[in-house]
Each structure stands twice: as C-alpha cells, then as structure tokens.
Amino acid sequence: MWSRQLIERDKGDLEALTAQVASRVLTDSEDQLIWVPNKGTFFTKTFYEVNLLQSPQVINQVTNWNAIWTTKLPPKILLFLWKLQWGIIPTRKFLSVRIQGFNSVCAWCEAADESIDHLFWNCEVAYWAWAFIGKWWIITAVLNRFSVFSLPALLNCQKGLLAHKVWKLVVAATAWSI
C-alpha cells in the first residue's frame, strides 16, 4: 500500500523491482550469509552493479545524473536541475494534483496548465528564452527539433569539451531564470 499515488516513472521502477525479487529462487537449504559476486563481502556498490546496472534505463539515468551533478554550479541550482530532470518541480499542475481546488493554469500566459513541459518549453516566456539562446548559439534548428522539454537532450546539444561545458551552464542559467 502506498500513502500517495505513484507517478508513472515510479510505477515502472516498482515493476522492475518486483520482477527482480520474483526472479530470485529460494531453496530448502539452510540460509547462509554470503555475497557471491564479491567472495562473501557485501558492498552496496557491487549490489548496484550486479542488479541495477544491467538495465539500459538505469544506465541512461546514471548518465543523466552525471551530466547534472558534474556541472560546476551552486548546489541549489544543481538540486533544481535534478528535480527538473525527475519531474518534481512544484509547478501549478503538480500542486493541483496534491491540493484540491488549486488553479493549474500558467500564471504567465494563461493558455494551458503549468506543467514542466509547458513552463520550460511551450509557454511564450520559455519559447522566447530558448529562441534567444538558440540564435545566440546559432543552434535554432537543433532546438526546433524538440517537441517537448528534455533536459538531457538540451544539455547535449553542443559537442566539444569547452563548448559542452559552457553550454550546460547556459542551459542551467536559462532554466533557472525561467
């Protein structure tokens, strides 16, 4: 039983965990304390490597995690980007699910519900900001390919070590400003 309804992303993780637990075979032999992958010594790192890193979805999440947390930014902006990546920014739509009667309409444009996708990509304020940045960096065509907001896709628009590092700062500053 859950105290609140799980979001779609959590439901997939729960199903994966349930499948992992169900795939383990129990025998009638006496229990022994042993961790086979590491010759008896249990480490969280080896558990993580053996059970979780086999999934392409988890590998993608680790890559996204590294893209955010390795950027040289103040901790509160890194935390903001992490929340943005996981879809837990308290937008009006997010809050309206939890608070009955809360108005979910975007306060800036009043054209749609204020979801992460709307607030950071489709709202006229966000559209103007990304269009300005796209012209400045001469990548308008690249940004126009995105139909929805995707932080990992935005963070990886630029190639080349220095350009990529600076671009991540620009994306973070733009999202923070929005």
Tab-separated table of N, CA and C in Angstrom:
chain	number	residue	atom	x	y	z
A	1	MET	N	0.849	-1.177	0.000
A	1	MET	CA	0.000	0.000	0.000
A	1	MET	C	0.889	1.233	0.000
A	2	TRP	N	0.481	2.246	-0.729
A	2	TRP	CA	1.241	3.483	-0.827
A	2	TRP	C	0.412	4.622	-0.260
A	3	SER	N	1.067	5.555	0.413
A	3	SER	CA	0.352	6.674	1.022
A	3	SER	C	-0.123	7.678	-0.025
A	4	ARG	N	0.506	7.674	-1.184
A	4	ARG	CA	0.065	8.540	-2.276
A	4	ARG	C	0.161	7.751	-3.569
A	5	GLN	N	-0.476	8.248	-4.595
A	5	GLN	CA	-0.448	7.564	-5.884
A	5	GLN	C	0.940	7.709	-6.514
A	6	LEU	N	1.463	6.617	-7.042
A	6	LEU	CA	2.782	6.650	-7.671
A	6	LEU	C	2.706	7.356	-9.023
A	7	ILE	N	3.770	8.100	-9.353
A	7	ILE	CA	3.825	8.697	-10.679
A	7	ILE	C	4.253	7.601	-11.648
A	8	GLU	N	4.005	7.805	-12.939
A	8	GLU	CA	4.255	6.781	-13.953
A	8	GLU	C	5.685	6.258	-13.901
A	9	ARG	N	6.654	7.144	-13.737
A	9	ARG	CA	8.056	6.731	-13.700
A	9	ARG	C	8.313	5.781	-12.532
A	10	ASP	N	7.675	6.024	-11.384
A	10	ASP	CA	7.846	5.163	-10.222
A	10	ASP	C	7.193	3.800	-10.440
A	11	LYS	N	6.082	3.772	-11.188
A	11	LYS	CA	5.404	2.500	-11.443
A	11	LYS	C	6.311	1.556	-12.219
A	12	GLY	N	7.055	2.075	-13.177
A	12	GLY	CA	7.992	1.245	-13.937
A	12	GLY	C	9.098	0.698	-13.053
A	13	ASP	N	9.616	1.547	-12.152
A	13	ASP	CA	10.657	1.106	-11.224
A	13	ASP	C	10.125	0.031	-10.280
A	14	LEU	N	8.880	0.199	-9.813
A	14	LEU	CA	8.276	-0.790	-8.923
A	14	LEU	C	8.108	-2.125	-9.637
A	15	GLU	N	7.668	-2.086	-10.898
A	15	GLU	CA	7.520	-3.319	-11.668
A	15	GLU	C	8.870	-3.999	-11.877
A	16	ALA	N	9.919	-3.220	-12.142
A	16	ALA	CA	11.261	-3.784	-12.327
A	16	ALA	C	11.755	-4.426	-11.033
A	17	LEU	N	11.517	-3.764	-9.892
A	17	LEU	CA	11.920	-4.324	-8.601
A	17	LEU	C	11.149	-5.609	-8.304
A	18	THR	N	9.846	-5.601	-8.579
A	18	THR	CA	9.018	-6.788	-8.353
A	18	THR	C	9.517	-7.951	-9.213
A	19	ALA	N	9.886	-7.662	-10.461
A	19	ALA	CA	10.415	-8.704	-11.343
A	19	ALA	C	11.752	-9.225	-10.833
A	20	GLN	N	12.610	-8.336	-10.318
A	20	GLN	CA	13.906	-8.757	-9.757
A	20	GLN	C	13.691	-9.688	-8.571
A	21	VAL	N	12.783	-9.321	-7.670
A	21	VAL	CA	12.522	-10.133	-6.487
A	21	VAL	C	11.914	-11.474	-6.897
A	22	ALA	N	10.990	-11.463	-7.857
A	22	ALA	CA	10.341	-12.692	-8.295
A	22	ALA	C	11.308	-13.637	-9.003
A	23	SER	N	12.350	-13.101	-9.615
A	23	SER	CA	13.301	-13.942	-10.349
A	23	SER	C	14.281	-14.667	-9.429
A	24	ARG	N	14.360	-14.293	-8.174
A	24	ARG	CA	15.259	-14.940	-7.231
A	24	ARG	C	14.638	-16.260	-6.768
A	25	VAL	N	15.426	-17.313	-6.818
A	25	VAL	CA	14.941	-18.646	-6.471
A	25	VAL	C	15.329	-18.967	-5.029
A	26	LEU	N	14.337	-19.367	-4.250
A	26	LEU	CA	14.572	-19.770	-2.872
A	26	LEU	C	14.636	-21.292	-2.818
A	27	THR	N	15.543	-21.829	-1.999
A	27	THR	CA	15.686	-23.274	-1.854
A	27	THR	C	15.380	-23.672	-0.419
A	28	ASP	N	15.317	-24.984	-0.196
A	28	ASP	CA	15.039	-25.504	1.141
A	28	ASP	C	16.304	-25.639	1.987
A	29	SER	N	17.456	-25.336	1.435
A	29	SER	CA	18.707	-25.483	2.189
A	29	SER	C	18.808	-24.407	3.268
A	30	GLU	N	19.710	-24.664	4.233
A	30	GLU	CA	19.886	-23.730	5.341
A	30	GLU	C	20.452	-22.404	4.830
A	31	ASP	N	19.967	-21.324	5.405
A	31	ASP	CA	20.426	-19.997	4.989
A	31	ASP	C	21.866	-19.760	5.405
A	32	GLN	N	22.601	-19.093	4.544
A	32	GLN	CA	23.979	-18.724	4.809
A	32	GLN	C	24.146	-17.256	4.471
A	33	LEU	N	24.966	-16.580	5.219
A	33	LEU	CA	25.264	-15.200	4.927
A	33	LEU	C	26.481	-15.157	4.006
A	34	ILE	N	26.238	-14.934	2.717
A	34	ILE	CA	27.327	-14.884	1.741
A	34	ILE	C	26.901	-13.992	0.581
A	35	TRP	N	27.858	-13.273	0.069
A	35	TRP	CA	27.614	-12.430	-1.092
A	35	TRP	C	28.518	-12.940	-2.203
A	36	VAL	N	27.944	-13.710	-3.124
A	36	VAL	CA	28.702	-14.435	-4.141
A	36	VAL	C	29.532	-13.515	-5.052
A	37	PRO	N	28.978	-12.421	-5.573
A	37	PRO	CA	29.770	-11.615	-6.519
A	37	PRO	C	31.070	-11.062	-5.947
A	38	ASN	N	31.164	-10.947	-4.621
A	38	ASN	CA	32.353	-10.337	-4.034
A	38	ASN	C	33.033	-11.273	-3.031
A	39	LYS	N	32.883	-12.579	-3.232
A	39	LYS	CA	33.516	-13.596	-2.385
A	39	LYS	C	33.167	-13.444	-0.900
A	40	GLY	N	31.890	-13.162	-0.626
A	40	GLY	CA	31.428	-13.141	0.745
A	40	GLY	C	31.242	-11.785	1.379
A	41	THR	N	31.937	-10.754	0.900
A	41	THR	CA	31.812	-9.426	1.487
A	41	THR	C	30.802	-8.613	0.681
A	42	PHE	N	29.761	-8.167	1.367
A	42	PHE	CA	28.724	-7.393	0.688
A	42	PHE	C	29.116	-5.920	0.632
A	43	PHE	N	29.000	-5.355	-0.547
A	43	PHE	CA	29.161	-3.916	-0.739
A	43	PHE	C	27.973	-3.414	-1.541
A	44	THR	N	27.456	-2.267	-1.156
A	44	THR	CA	26.339	-1.685	-1.894
A	44	THR	C	26.708	-1.477	-3.356
A	45	LYS	N	27.947	-1.093	-3.601
A	45	LYS	CA	28.400	-0.845	-4.975
A	45	LYS	C	28.269	-2.102	-5.832
A	46	THR	N	28.665	-3.269	-5.298
A	46	THR	CA	28.555	-4.483	-6.106
A	46	THR	C	27.097	-4.890	-6.297
A	47	PHE	N	26.263	-4.674	-5.294
A	47	PHE	CA	24.832	-4.942	-5.464
A	47	PHE	C	24.276	-4.074	-6.589
A	48	TYR	N	24.637	-2.810	-6.575
A	48	TYR	CA	24.189	-1.865	-7.594
A	48	TYR	C	24.641	-2.321	-8.977
A	49	GLU	N	25.906	-2.711	-9.089
A	49	GLU	CA	26.445	-3.139	-10.384
A	49	GLU	C	25.774	-4.417	-10.874
A	50	VAL	N	25.577	-5.385	-9.989
A	50	VAL	CA	25.022	-6.680	-10.381
A	50	VAL	C	23.536	-6.587	-10.704
A	51	ASN	N	22.777	-5.884	-9.888
A	51	ASN	CA	21.317	-5.911	-10.032
A	51	ASN	C	20.720	-4.752	-10.802
A	52	LEU	N	21.350	-3.609	-10.780
A	52	LEU	CA	20.706	-2.453	-11.385
A	52	LEU	C	21.336	-1.995	-12.696
A	53	LEU	N	22.636	-2.083	-12.808
A	53	LEU	CA	23.291	-1.537	-13.994
A	53	LEU	C	23.124	-2.391	-15.241
A	54	GLN	N	22.371	-3.462	-15.160
A	54	GLN	CA	22.120	-4.277	-16.339
A	54	GLN	C	21.010	-3.681	-17.191
A	55	SER	N	20.241	-2.782	-16.657
A	55	SER	CA	19.114	-2.187	-17.360
A	55	SER	C	19.558	-0.954	-18.148
A	56	PRO	N	19.226	-0.886	-19.455
A	56	PRO	CA	19.564	0.317	-20.236
A	56	PRO	C	18.925	1.577	-19.662
A	57	GLN	N	17.743	1.443	-19.060
A	57	GLN	CA	17.062	2.588	-18.459
A	57	GLN	C	17.889	3.146	-17.297
A	58	VAL	N	18.461	2.262	-16.483
A	58	VAL	CA	19.274	2.699	-15.350
A	58	VAL	C	20.565	3.336	-15.838
A	59	ILE	N	21.183	2.757	-16.864
A	59	ILE	CA	22.406	3.332	-17.430
A	59	ILE	C	22.130	4.740	-17.930
A	60	ASN	N	20.993	4.941	-18.584
A	60	ASN	CA	20.599	6.261	-19.069
A	60	ASN	C	20.412	7.225	-17.902
A	61	GLN	N	19.805	6.761	-16.802
A	61	GLN	CA	19.599	7.615	-15.636
A	61	GLN	C	20.927	8.004	-14.998
A	62	VAL	N	21.881	7.076	-14.950
A	62	VAL	CA	23.198	7.364	-14.388
A	62	VAL	C	23.904	8.412	-15.243
A	63	THR	N	23.788	8.278	-16.564
A	63	THR	CA	24.384	9.251	-17.476
A	63	THR	C	23.776	10.629	-17.262
A	64	ASN	N	22.455	10.691	-17.133
A	64	ASN	CA	21.781	11.968	-16.877
A	64	ASN	C	22.197	12.532	-15.526
A	65	TRP	N	22.336	11.672	-14.528
A	65	TRP	CA	22.758	12.099	-13.205
A	65	TRP	C	24.140	12.738	-13.287
A	66	ASN	N	25.062	12.081	-13.997
A	66	ASN	CA	26.417	12.616	-14.138
A	66	ASN	C	26.417	13.940	-14.887
A	67	ALA	N	25.566	14.068	-15.912
A	67	ALA	CA	25.508	15.308	-16.689
A	67	ALA	C	25.102	16.481	-15.806
A	68	ILE	N	24.264	16.236	-14.826
A	68	ILE	CA	23.812	17.310	-13.935
A	68	ILE	C	24.830	17.553	-12.819
A	69	TRP	N	25.162	16.514	-12.052
A	69	TRP	CA	25.936	16.698	-10.821
A	69	TRP	C	27.411	16.984	-11.049
A	70	THR	N	27.935	16.768	-12.248
A	70	THR	CA	29.335	17.082	-12.518
A	70	THR	C	29.516	18.499	-13.055
A	71	THR	N	28.420	19.221	-13.248
A	71	THR	CA	28.500	20.596	-13.734
A	71	THR	C	28.899	21.511	-12.581
A	72	LYS	N	29.766	22.460	-12.863
A	72	LYS	CA	30.243	23.396	-11.836
A	72	LYS	C	29.200	24.502	-11.654
A	73	LEU	N	28.280	24.273	-10.732
A	73	LEU	CA	27.203	25.206	-10.428
A	73	LEU	C	26.964	25.203	-8.925
A	74	PRO	N	26.312	26.248	-8.409
A	74	PRO	CA	25.943	26.236	-6.987
A	74	PRO	C	25.016	25.058	-6.680
A	75	PRO	N	25.121	24.498	-5.481
A	75	PRO	CA	24.313	23.326	-5.124
A	75	PRO	C	22.809	23.519	-5.306
A	76	LYS	N	22.283	24.717	-5.016
A	76	LYS	CA	20.834	24.889	-5.146
A	76	LYS	C	20.394	24.819	-6.606
A	77	ILE	N	21.251	25.204	-7.540
A	77	ILE	CA	20.902	25.096	-8.960
A	77	ILE	C	21.032	23.647	-9.416
A	78	LEU	N	22.034	22.937	-8.919
A	78	LEU	CA	22.161	21.511	-9.233
A	78	LEU	C	20.941	20.747	-8.733
A	79	LEU	N	20.497	21.053	-7.514
A	79	LEU	CA	19.309	20.404	-6.969
A	79	LEU	C	18.084	20.741	-7.813
A	80	PHE	N	17.970	21.989	-8.241
A	80	PHE	CA	16.873	22.397	-9.107
A	80	PHE	C	16.890	21.583	-10.408
A	81	LEU	N	18.059	21.444	-11.035
A	81	LEU	CA	18.163	20.676	-12.283
A	81	LEU	C	17.814	19.210	-12.048
A	82	TRP	N	18.246	18.667	-10.917
A	82	TRP	CA	17.918	17.286	-10.589
A	82	TRP	C	16.404	17.115	-10.451
A	83	LYS	N	15.758	18.045	-9.757
A	83	LYS	CA	14.295	17.993	-9.609
A	83	LYS	C	13.609	18.163	-10.954
A	84	LEU	N	14.157	19.033	-11.786
A	84	LEU	CA	13.602	19.241	-13.124
A	84	LEU	C	13.703	17.957	-13.939
A	85	GLN	N	14.838	17.290	-13.868
A	85	GLN	CA	15.038	16.031	-14.590
A	85	GLN	C	14.046	14.965	-14.132
A	86	TRP	N	13.777	14.891	-12.834
A	86	TRP	CA	12.876	13.871	-12.301
A	86	TRP	C	11.410	14.291	-12.334
A	87	GLY	N	11.134	15.512	-12.800
A	87	GLY	CA	9.748	15.949	-12.934
A	87	GLY	C	9.068	16.267	-11.622
A	88	ILE	N	9.821	16.738	-10.632
A	88	ILE	CA	9.217	17.017	-9.328
A	88	ILE	C	9.310	18.497	-8.955
A	89	ILE	N	9.425	19.346	-9.958
A	89	ILE	CA	9.348	20.789	-9.721
A	89	ILE	C	7.899	21.109	-9.354
A	90	PRO	N	7.671	21.903	-8.316
A	90	PRO	CA	6.289	22.186	-7.912
A	90	PRO	C	5.583	23.176	-8.851
A	91	THR	N	5.289	22.709	-10.048
A	91	THR	CA	4.518	23.528	-10.983
A	91	THR	C	3.069	23.571	-10.509
A	92	ARG	N	2.288	24.442	-11.110
A	92	ARG	CA	0.881	24.547	-10.717
A	92	ARG	C	0.123	23.246	-10.972
A	93	LYS	N	0.433	22.559	-12.078
A	93	LYS	CA	-0.239	21.286	-12.366
A	93	LYS	C	0.153	20.239	-11.327
A	94	PHE	N	1.431	20.184	-10.976
A	94	PHE	CA	1.935	19.264	-9.952
A	94	PHE	C	1.219	19.509	-8.626
A	95	LEU	N	1.093	20.781	-8.245
A	95	LEU	CA	0.444	21.130	-6.976
A	95	LEU	C	-1.058	20.875	-7.006
A	96	SER	N	-1.686	21.068	-8.188
A	96	SER	CA	-3.136	20.867	-8.273
A	96	SER	C	-3.519	19.405	-8.064
A	97	VAL	N	-2.611	18.483	-8.351
A	97	VAL	CA	-2.867	17.063	-8.100
A	97	VAL	C	-2.894	16.792	-6.604
A	98	ARG	N	-2.091	17.532	-5.854
A	98	ARG	CA	-1.959	17.301	-4.420
A	98	ARG	C	-2.853	18.202	-3.563
A	99	ILE	N	-3.203	19.377	-4.109
A	99	ILE	CA	-4.028	20.321	-3.355
A	99	ILE	C	-5.332	20.524	-4.110
A	100	GLN	N	-6.399	20.057	-3.538
A	100	GLN	CA	-7.697	20.143	-4.186
A	100	GLN	C	-8.113	21.604	-4.392
A	101	GLY	N	-8.558	21.940	-5.588
A	101	GLY	CA	-9.022	23.283	-5.902
A	101	GLY	C	-7.921	24.253	-6.290
A	102	PHE	N	-6.672	23.786	-6.370
A	102	PHE	CA	-5.551	24.648	-6.745
A	102	PHE	C	-5.603	24.916	-8.247
A	103	ASN	N	-5.462	26.181	-8.635
A	103	ASN	CA	-5.528	26.572	-10.043
A	103	ASN	C	-4.260	26.124	-10.773
A	104	SER	N	-4.410	25.312	-11.819
A	104	SER	CA	-3.256	24.753	-12.521
A	104	SER	C	-2.870	25.546	-13.775
A	105	VAL	N	-3.573	26.615	-14.076
A	105	VAL	CA	-3.312	27.394	-15.295
A	105	VAL	C	-2.030	28.220	-15.128
A	106	CYS	N	-1.239	28.291	-16.204
A	106	CYS	CA	0.018	29.039	-16.202
A	106	CYS	C	-0.239	30.509	-15.864
A	107	ALA	N	0.510	31.029	-14.920
A	107	ALA	CA	0.327	32.412	-14.472
A	107	ALA	C	0.841	33.417	-15.503
A	108	TRP	N	1.780	33.006	-16.369
A	108	TRP	CA	2.337	33.940	-17.342
A	108	TRP	C	1.459	34.103	-18.570
A	109	CYS	N	1.078	32.989	-19.180
A	109	CYS	CA	0.345	33.094	-20.455
A	109	CYS	C	-1.130	32.742	-20.331
A	110	GLU	N	-1.507	32.048	-19.276
A	110	GLU	CA	-2.883	31.610	-19.028
A	110	GLU	C	-3.464	30.835	-20.211
A	111	ALA	N	-2.587	30.170	-20.993
A	111	ALA	CA	-3.028	29.445	-22.180
A	111	ALA	C	-3.146	27.942	-21.953
A	112	ALA	N	-2.503	27.429	-20.911
A	112	ALA	CA	-2.503	25.984	-20.669
A	112	ALA	C	-2.163	25.719	-19.209
A	113	ASP	N	-2.300	24.450	-18.824
A	113	ASP	CA	-1.871	24.051	-17.486
A	113	ASP	C	-0.361	24.218	-17.370
A	114	GLU	N	0.092	24.641	-16.202
A	114	GLU	CA	1.509	24.882	-15.965
A	114	GLU	C	2.207	23.573	-15.573
A	115	SER	N	2.529	22.767	-16.583
A	115	SER	CA	3.311	21.551	-16.384
A	115	SER	C	4.777	21.887	-16.633
A	116	ILE	N	5.650	20.948	-16.365
A	116	ILE	CA	7.074	21.184	-16.634
A	116	ILE	C	7.283	21.431	-18.120
A	117	ASP	N	6.650	20.608	-18.953
A	117	ASP	CA	6.790	20.767	-20.401
A	117	ASP	C	6.311	22.148	-20.845
A	118	HIS	N	5.167	22.576	-20.328
A	118	HIS	CA	4.652	23.896	-20.711
A	118	HIS	C	5.543	25.010	-20.167
A	119	LEU	N	5.841	24.954	-18.887
A	119	LEU	CA	6.564	26.036	-18.238
A	119	LEU	C	7.962	26.228	-18.812
A	120	PHE	N	8.658	25.133	-19.117
A	120	PHE	CA	10.048	25.240	-19.561
A	120	PHE	C	10.239	25.109	-21.068
A	121	TRP	N	9.143	24.881	-21.832
A	121	TRP	CA	9.325	24.739	-23.273
A	121	TRP	C	8.245	25.447	-24.096
A	122	ASN	N	6.983	25.251	-23.773
A	122	ASN	CA	5.895	25.740	-24.633
A	122	ASN	C	5.350	27.112	-24.267
A	123	CYS	N	5.490	27.545	-23.039
A	123	CYS	CA	4.988	28.858	-22.626
A	123	CYS	C	5.699	29.937	-23.434
A	124	GLU	N	5.014	31.025	-23.700
A	124	GLU	CA	5.613	32.082	-24.529
A	124	GLU	C	6.897	32.645	-23.921
A	125	VAL	N	6.984	32.700	-22.605
A	125	VAL	CA	8.197	33.188	-21.950
A	125	VAL	C	9.356	32.215	-22.196
A	126	ALA	N	9.110	30.929	-22.000
A	126	ALA	CA	10.144	29.918	-22.238
A	126	ALA	C	10.513	29.869	-23.714
A	127	TYR	N	9.522	29.931	-24.575
A	127	TYR	CA	9.789	29.901	-26.020
A	127	TYR	C	10.702	31.057	-26.416
A	128	TRP	N	10.403	32.250	-25.896
A	128	TRP	CA	11.245	33.412	-26.201
A	128	TRP	C	12.672	33.191	-25.691
A	129	ALA	N	12.817	32.684	-24.470
A	129	ALA	CA	14.154	32.483	-23.882
A	129	ALA	C	14.968	31.487	-24.703
A	130	TRP	N	14.377	30.336	-25.053
A	130	TRP	CA	15.111	29.332	-25.817
A	130	TRP	C	15.394	29.814	-27.233
A	131	ALA	N	14.476	30.573	-27.827
A	131	ALA	CA	14.717	31.122	-29.172
A	131	ALA	C	15.887	32.102	-29.134
A	132	PHE	N	15.934	32.942	-28.107
A	132	PHE	CA	17.043	33.893	-27.954
A	132	PHE	C	18.370	33.160	-27.804
A	133	ILE	N	18.395	32.160	-26.944
A	133	ILE	CA	19.610	31.377	-26.719
A	133	ILE	C	19.995	30.637	-28.007
A	134	GLY	N	19.009	30.084	-28.706
A	134	GLY	CA	19.275	29.367	-29.954
A	134	GLY	C	19.910	30.257	-31.010
A	135	LYS	N	19.428	31.491	-31.124
A	135	LYS	CA	20.017	32.438	-32.085
A	135	LYS	C	21.426	32.826	-31.655
A	136	TRP	N	21.605	33.041	-30.378
A	136	TRP	CA	22.904	33.439	-29.844
A	136	TRP	C	23.951	32.361	-30.116
A	137	TRP	N	23.569	31.098	-29.932
A	137	TRP	CA	24.499	29.985	-30.125
A	137	TRP	C	24.441	29.405	-31.539
A	138	ILE	N	23.595	29.951	-32.378
A	138	ILE	CA	23.403	29.504	-33.761
A	138	ILE	C	23.005	28.018	-33.795
A	139	ILE	N	22.054	27.659	-32.987
A	139	ILE	CA	21.546	26.277	-32.970
A	139	ILE	C	20.017	26.264	-32.959
A	140	THR	N	19.405	27.257	-33.552
A	140	THR	CA	17.943	27.332	-33.567
A	140	THR	C	17.339	26.077	-34.185
A	141	ALA	N	17.942	25.580	-35.267
A	141	ALA	CA	17.419	24.386	-35.934
A	141	ALA	C	17.462	23.173	-35.005
A	142	VAL	N	18.502	23.076	-34.208
A	142	VAL	CA	18.624	21.951	-33.267
A	142	VAL	C	17.518	22.030	-32.219
A	143	LEU	N	17.311	23.220	-31.657
A	143	LEU	CA	16.285	23.387	-30.624
A	143	LEU	C	14.880	23.176	-31.187
A	144	ASN	N	14.662	23.511	-32.445
A	144	ASN	CA	13.340	23.354	-33.056
A	144	ASN	C	12.953	21.890	-33.233
A	145	ARG	N	13.911	20.981	-33.163
A	145	ARG	CA	13.605	19.552	-33.309
A	145	ARG	C	12.912	18.980	-32.083
A	146	PHE	N	13.057	19.645	-30.937
A	146	PHE	CA	12.453	19.133	-29.706
A	146	PHE	C	10.985	19.542	-29.647
A	147	SER	N	10.109	18.556	-29.517
A	147	SER	CA	8.686	18.875	-29.402
A	147	SER	C	8.270	19.020	-27.942
A	148	VAL	N	9.046	18.429	-27.043
A	148	VAL	CA	8.770	18.534	-25.607
A	148	VAL	C	10.063	18.898	-24.890
A	149	PHE	N	9.939	19.341	-23.658
A	149	PHE	CA	11.110	19.709	-22.870
A	149	PHE	C	11.859	18.450	-22.455
A	150	SER	N	13.151	18.432	-22.704
A	150	SER	CA	14.005	17.318	-22.299
A	150	SER	C	15.340	17.888	-21.842
A	151	LEU	N	15.569	17.880	-20.547
A	151	LEU	CA	16.815	18.413	-20.010
A	151	LEU	C	18.036	17.670	-20.548
A	152	PRO	N	18.038	16.317	-20.570
A	152	PRO	CA	19.214	15.627	-21.120
A	152	PRO	C	19.477	15.993	-22.583
A	153	ALA	N	18.425	16.105	-23.381
A	153	ALA	CA	18.609	16.470	-24.792
A	153	ALA	C	19.178	17.877	-24.908
A	154	LEU	N	18.668	18.794	-24.103
A	154	LEU	CA	19.186	20.163	-24.133
A	154	LEU	C	20.641	20.220	-23.681
A	155	LEU	N	20.972	19.477	-22.637
A	155	LEU	CA	22.340	19.506	-22.122
A	155	LEU	C	23.353	18.958	-23.127
A	156	ASN	N	22.894	18.136	-24.058
A	156	ASN	CA	23.802	17.501	-25.011
A	156	ASN	C	23.733	18.089	-26.415
A	157	CYS	N	23.246	19.309	-26.541
A	157	CYS	CA	23.158	19.950	-27.861
A	157	CYS	C	24.519	20.322	-28.428
A	158	GLN	N	25.458	20.601	-27.578
A	158	GLN	CA	26.776	21.054	-28.031
A	158	GLN	C	27.806	19.955	-27.844
A	159	LYS	N	28.660	19.816	-28.840
A	159	LYS	CA	29.769	18.857	-28.758
A	159	LYS	C	31.059	19.651	-28.606
A	160	GLY	N	32.104	18.992	-28.248
A	160	GLY	CA	33.364	19.677	-27.984
A	160	GLY	C	33.428	19.985	-26.504
A	161	LEU	N	34.554	19.725	-25.889
A	161	LEU	CA	34.674	19.792	-24.439
A	161	LEU	C	34.322	21.160	-23.866
A	162	LEU	N	34.967	22.209	-24.353
A	162	LEU	CA	34.725	23.538	-23.798
A	162	LEU	C	33.318	24.035	-24.131
A	163	ALA	N	32.899	23.874	-25.383
A	163	ALA	CA	31.556	24.316	-25.782
A	163	ALA	C	30.486	23.582	-24.981
A	164	HIS	N	30.706	22.290	-24.751
A	164	HIS	CA	29.733	21.497	-23.997
A	164	HIS	C	29.632	21.983	-22.551
A	165	LYS	N	30.761	22.257	-21.912
A	165	LYS	CA	30.754	22.741	-20.528
A	165	LYS	C	30.052	24.089	-20.420
A	166	VAL	N	30.359	24.997	-21.335
A	166	VAL	CA	29.732	26.324	-21.310
A	166	VAL	C	28.249	26.203	-21.621
A	167	TRP	N	27.903	25.346	-22.589
A	167	TRP	CA	26.504	25.167	-22.965
A	167	TRP	C	25.681	24.651	-21.784
A	168	LYS	N	26.216	23.713	-21.006
A	168	LYS	CA	25.494	23.211	-19.833
A	168	LYS	C	25.209	24.346	-18.851
A	169	LEU	N	26.145	25.254	-18.707
A	169	LEU	CA	25.921	26.422	-17.836
A	169	LEU	C	24.821	27.315	-18.394
A	170	VAL	N	24.807	27.497	-19.722
A	170	VAL	CA	23.775	28.327	-20.368
A	170	VAL	C	22.401	27.696	-20.178
A	171	VAL	N	22.305	26.383	-20.379
A	171	VAL	CA	21.022	25.681	-20.200
A	171	VAL	C	20.558	25.810	-18.745
A	172	ALA	N	21.476	25.600	-17.809
A	172	ALA	CA	21.131	25.704	-16.384
A	172	ALA	C	20.669	27.110	-16.045
A	173	ALA	N	21.385	28.110	-16.532
A	173	ALA	CA	21.017	29.503	-16.238
A	173	ALA	C	19.674	29.868	-16.852
A	174	THR	N	19.432	29.371	-18.070
A	174	THR	CA	18.149	29.673	-18.730
A	174	THR	C	16.986	29.009	-17.990
A	175	ALA	N	17.140	27.725	-17.665
A	175	ALA	CA	16.067	27.017	-16.942
A	175	ALA	C	15.848	27.661	-15.571
A	176	TRP	N	16.923	28.018	-14.878
A	176	TRP	CA	16.811	28.666	-13.568
A	176	TRP	C	16.091	29.992	-13.697
A	177	SER	N	16.399	30.745	-14.759
A	177	SER	CA	15.761	32.051	-14.968
A	177	SER	C	14.288	31.925	-15.273
A	178	ILE	N	13.946	30.901	-16.045
A	178	ILE	CA	12.524	30.680	-16.369
A	178	ILE	C	11.786	30.342	-15.092
